């Protein structure tokens, strides 16, 4: 049985009650305080203090201060009035038990409400934090999208500027070709005029040559001969041999200058050979031929041995870096191996070597555009895939 504490002191005002309770040498850690609006209990084994308060108090604002082996309570009254006693008198055990149970239930309900309020506050805090994070992520995403859009606009402008530059360069080349053709036509006309003048001079000289002697005609006869129409030329035939055309292009769509430039580049590419390679001495005679290496790479590609095909094309390019089909075929190998950036580089290099655009290299240019566009699309650079293909 706990020992009931009765040596306490208390004072009051109309609004508060001040209660002083000695701890009797008990450690503060072992002290348990329980307070509701009608009930106050302090348990510090083996002692027990219990008070059934005279009137209700505001237990939420009431205070307890422990120090100097004493607990001092400040209990604020709900109604301003003076109490006759601290604890009600003449209360039987059943009433006391009912008050205790009621106080415990009230404390449990308040604890439950406090827990629910704390959980609700925590949920609100989490919700607010989540909304803030979503807002930050949305701002970051928008910022990234703006940067991508700006880069796309910038790339588009640069591409348009490059196209405009290329168009002006093509126009300038076309104007230069037209000027050269005009100059050639003028030279041909002048040469024809000179030839015609020479032929007329020879004819007039032959007419002026006549035999002079006793039977020569008089001055009037000579003047009549000078005014007479010269005799027609003798009939003859001229045989002309035309050089056969390489490309079956219609005359109205003729690209003679571009076709001649392409044939000249092809001839130079066949002659271009790099002999400053240390490995040449270890190679067989056929392995030093870029065409043989190209055919070898094509056979390896057909058997899906893409790495070996790339090695064959690499050696062929080292021997001759002017053949566009080597870059074009190596781009196909890189595309199969998902080396997308290298595929773009080789396709672009092939397109550079496949200039000027003529009918003979149209198929190869088409393949280069397709492979470069495929690589861009697999890199998810769809705008570049459209613009550069």
Tab-separated table of C-alpha atoms in Angstrom, residues 60-246:
chain	number	residue	atom	x	y	z
A	60	UNK	CA	-3.713	22.587	-20.241
A	61	UNK	CA	-2.377	25.915	-18.957
A	62	UNK	CA	-1.551	24.716	-15.432
A	63	UNK	CA	2.128	24.202	-14.552
A	64	UNK	CA	4.323	22.044	-12.316
A	65	UNK	CA	7.853	22.969	-11.263
A	66	UNK	CA	10.180	20.477	-9.562
A	67	UNK	CA	13.184	21.635	-7.565
A	68	UNK	CA	14.786	21.609	-4.129
A	69	UNK	CA	13.076	18.284	-3.253
A	70	UNK	CA	9.636	19.909	-3.794
A	71	UNK	CA	6.963	20.055	-6.493
A	72	UNK	CA	5.185	23.419	-6.866
A	73	UNK	CA	1.908	23.373	-8.838
A	74	UNK	CA	0.266	26.447	-10.342
A	75	UNK	CA	-3.353	25.490	-11.086
A	76	UNK	CA	-5.480	28.019	-12.979
A	77	UNK	CA	-9.169	28.007	-12.153
A	78	UNK	CA	-11.781	27.885	-14.891
A	79	UNK	CA	-14.088	30.178	-12.856
A	80	UNK	CA	-12.749	33.007	-10.733
A	81	UNK	CA	-13.838	32.199	-7.175
A	82	UNK	CA	-12.369	31.348	-3.817
A	83	UNK	CA	-12.320	27.667	-2.835
A	84	UNK	CA	-13.305	26.521	0.621
A	85	UNK	CA	-10.925	23.535	0.490
A	86	UNK	CA	-8.393	22.107	-1.959
A	87	UNK	CA	-10.082	18.724	-2.195
A	88	UNK	CA	-13.757	17.959	-1.818
A	89	UNK	CA	-14.743	16.216	1.402
A	90	UNK	CA	-17.252	13.492	2.122
A	91	UNK	CA	-16.594	11.589	-1.144
A	92	UNK	CA	-17.143	7.851	-0.998
A	93	UNK	CA	-14.905	5.265	-2.673
A	94	UNK	CA	-17.266	4.679	-5.627
A	95	UNK	CA	-17.342	8.384	-6.473
A	96	UNK	CA	-13.564	8.540	-6.200
A	97	UNK	CA	-13.199	5.541	-8.536
A	98	UNK	CA	-15.642	7.085	-11.003
A	99	UNK	CA	-13.707	10.372	-10.973
A	100	UNK	CA	-10.447	8.468	-11.513
A	101	UNK	CA	-11.867	6.509	-14.475
A	102	UNK	CA	-13.399	9.625	-15.980
A	103	UNK	CA	-10.097	11.471	-15.685
A	104	UNK	CA	-8.212	8.595	-17.329
A	105	UNK	CA	-10.714	8.493	-20.206
A	106	UNK	CA	-10.403	12.257	-20.679
A	107	UNK	CA	-6.629	11.963	-20.692
A	108	UNK	CA	-6.760	9.137	-23.238
A	109	UNK	CA	-9.125	11.097	-25.515
A	110	UNK	CA	-6.878	14.145	-25.327
A	111	UNK	CA	-3.830	12.029	-26.049
A	112	UNK	CA	-5.629	10.477	-29.021
A	113	UNK	CA	-6.686	13.912	-30.290
A	114	UNK	CA	-3.150	15.198	-29.849
A	115	UNK	CA	-1.763	12.178	-31.753
A	116	UNK	CA	-4.265	12.668	-34.576
A	117	UNK	CA	-3.525	16.394	-34.698
A	118	UNK	CA	0.193	15.650	-34.820
A	119	UNK	CA	-0.311	13.092	-37.610
A	120	UNK	CA	-2.514	15.537	-39.535
A	121	UNK	CA	0.125	18.258	-39.127
A	122	UNK	CA	2.787	15.820	-40.307
A	123	UNK	CA	0.698	14.917	-43.358
A	124	UNK	CA	0.178	18.588	-44.131
A	125	UNK	CA	3.909	19.194	-43.814
A	126	UNK	CA	4.635	16.255	-46.121
A	127	UNK	CA	2.020	17.459	-48.568
A	128	UNK	CA	3.480	20.950	-48.533
A	129	UNK	CA	7.033	19.584	-48.944
A	130	UNK	CA	5.849	17.404	-51.844
A	131	UNK	CA	4.132	20.351	-53.520
A	132	UNK	CA	7.285	22.443	-53.095
A	133	UNK	CA	9.434	19.652	-54.587
A	134	UNK	CA	7.017	19.229	-57.485
A	135	UNK	CA	7.108	22.958	-58.102
A	136	UNK	CA	10.916	22.966	-58.056
A	137	UNK	CA	11.047	19.967	-60.402
A	138	UNK	CA	8.528	21.621	-62.719
A	139	UNK	CA	10.638	24.775	-62.799
A	140	UNK	CA	13.763	22.723	-63.504
A	141	UNK	CA	11.986	20.779	-66.247
A	142	UNK	CA	10.697	23.994	-67.783
A	143	UNK	CA	14.163	25.481	-67.580
A	144	UNK	CA	15.646	22.429	-69.339
A	145	UNK	CA	12.919	22.533	-71.995
A	146	UNK	CA	13.590	26.238	-72.547
A	147	UNK	CA	17.288	25.505	-72.920
A	148	UNK	CA	16.531	22.721	-75.417
A	149	UNK	CA	14.173	25.002	-77.338
A	150	UNK	CA	16.787	27.763	-77.418
A	151	UNK	CA	19.414	25.298	-78.623
A	152	UNK	CA	17.016	23.999	-81.280
A	153	UNK	CA	16.262	27.546	-82.437
A	154	UNK	CA	19.966	28.346	-82.464
A	155	UNK	CA	20.780	25.180	-84.435
A	156	UNK	CA	17.946	25.928	-86.859
A	157	UNK	CA	19.228	29.473	-87.397
A	158	UNK	CA	22.755	28.211	-87.930
A	159	UNK	CA	21.477	25.629	-90.380
A	160	UNK	CA	19.450	28.231	-92.271
A	161	UNK	CA	22.497	30.514	-92.363
A	162	UNK	CA	24.618	27.620	-93.648
A	163	UNK	CA	22.027	26.792	-96.305
A	164	UNK	CA	21.883	30.449	-97.351
A	165	UNK	CA	25.682	30.516	-97.547
A	166	UNK	CA	25.669	27.335	-99.651
A	167	UNK	CA	22.952	28.741	-101.903
A	168	UNK	CA	24.923	31.949	-102.455
A	169	UNK	CA	28.086	29.941	-103.112
A	170	UNK	CA	26.218	27.808	-105.665
A	171	UNK	CA	24.814	30.930	-107.314
A	172	UNK	CA	28.298	32.448	-107.410
A	173	UNK	CA	29.712	29.279	-108.999
A	174	UNK	CA	26.858	29.220	-111.483
A	175	UNK	CA	27.503	32.843	-112.414
A	176	UNK	CA	31.210	32.084	-112.858
A	177	UNK	CA	30.410	29.093	-115.083
A	178	UNK	CA	28.038	31.205	-117.155
A	179	UNK	CA	30.694	33.911	-117.521
A	180	UNK	CA	33.223	31.311	-118.633
A	181	UNK	CA	30.759	29.905	-121.170
A	182	UNK	CA	30.058	33.421	-122.464
A	183	UNK	CA	33.777	34.073	-122.812
A	184	UNK	CA	34.232	30.797	-124.676
A	185	UNK	CA	31.329	31.647	-126.995
A	186	UNK	CA	32.844	35.074	-127.682
A	187	UNK	CA	36.220	33.491	-128.438
A	188	UNK	CA	34.572	31.002	-130.802
A	189	UNK	CA	32.694	33.813	-132.583
A	190	UNK	CA	35.885	35.844	-132.932
A	191	UNK	CA	37.768	32.837	-134.299
A	192	UNK	CA	34.944	32.243	-136.793
A	193	UNK	CA	35.071	35.882	-137.869
A	194	UNK	CA	38.841	35.629	-138.344
A	195	UNK	CA	38.501	32.447	-140.390
A	196	UNK	CA	35.754	34.018	-142.520
A	197	UNK	CA	37.853	37.107	-143.041
A	198	UNK	CA	40.841	35.023	-144.110
A	199	UNK	CA	38.747	33.010	-146.567
A	200	UNK	CA	37.304	36.184	-148.090
A	201	UNK	CA	40.791	37.636	-148.388
A	202	UNK	CA	42.053	34.535	-150.234
A	203	UNK	CA	39.080	34.602	-152.623
A	204	UNK	CA	39.567	38.271	-153.449
A	205	UNK	CA	43.280	37.685	-153.996
A	206	UNK	CA	42.605	34.806	-156.400
A	207	UNK	CA	40.150	36.965	-158.381
A	208	UNK	CA	42.672	39.761	-158.717
A	209	UNK	CA	45.284	37.420	-160.226
A	210	UNK	CA	44.826	37.501	-164.026
A	211	UNK	CA	47.323	37.022	-167.066
A	212	UNK	CA	48.613	40.291	-168.544
A	213	UNK	CA	49.866	40.523	-172.200
A	214	UNK	CA	48.861	41.501	-175.650
A	215	UNK	CA	45.456	39.822	-175.502
A	216	UNK	CA	44.592	41.282	-172.121
A	217	UNK	CA	41.226	42.906	-171.844
A	218	UNK	CA	40.754	46.633	-171.465
A	219	UNK	CA	40.077	48.500	-168.219
A	220	UNK	CA	36.311	48.226	-168.575
A	221	UNK	CA	36.487	44.467	-168.861
A	222	UNK	CA	38.651	44.285	-165.676
A	223	UNK	CA	36.220	46.478	-163.764
A	224	UNK	CA	33.334	44.280	-164.921
A	225	UNK	CA	35.144	41.190	-163.654
A	226	UNK	CA	35.749	42.820	-160.287
A	227	UNK	CA	32.034	43.547	-159.917
A	228	UNK	CA	30.939	40.066	-160.979
A	229	UNK	CA	29.732	37.491	-158.369
A	230	UNK	CA	32.379	34.894	-157.413
A	231	UNK	CA	31.854	31.307	-158.467
A	232	UNK	CA	30.341	28.921	-155.898
A	233	UNK	CA	32.618	26.693	-153.903
A	234	UNK	CA	33.267	23.174	-154.939
A	235	UNK	CA	31.158	20.423	-153.320
A	236	UNK	CA	32.839	18.405	-150.543
A	237	UNK	CA	32.096	16.429	-147.348
A	238	UNK	CA	33.363	16.952	-143.803
A	239	UNK	CA	33.540	14.030	-141.374
A	240	UNK	CA	32.997	14.890	-137.658
A	241	UNK	CA	33.633	12.450	-134.801
A	242	UNK	CA	31.822	13.214	-131.533
A	243	UNK	CA	33.169	12.028	-128.158
A	244	UNK	CA	30.576	9.669	-126.605
A	245	UNK	CA	28.908	11.005	-123.425
A	246	UNK	CA	29.402	9.111	-120.176
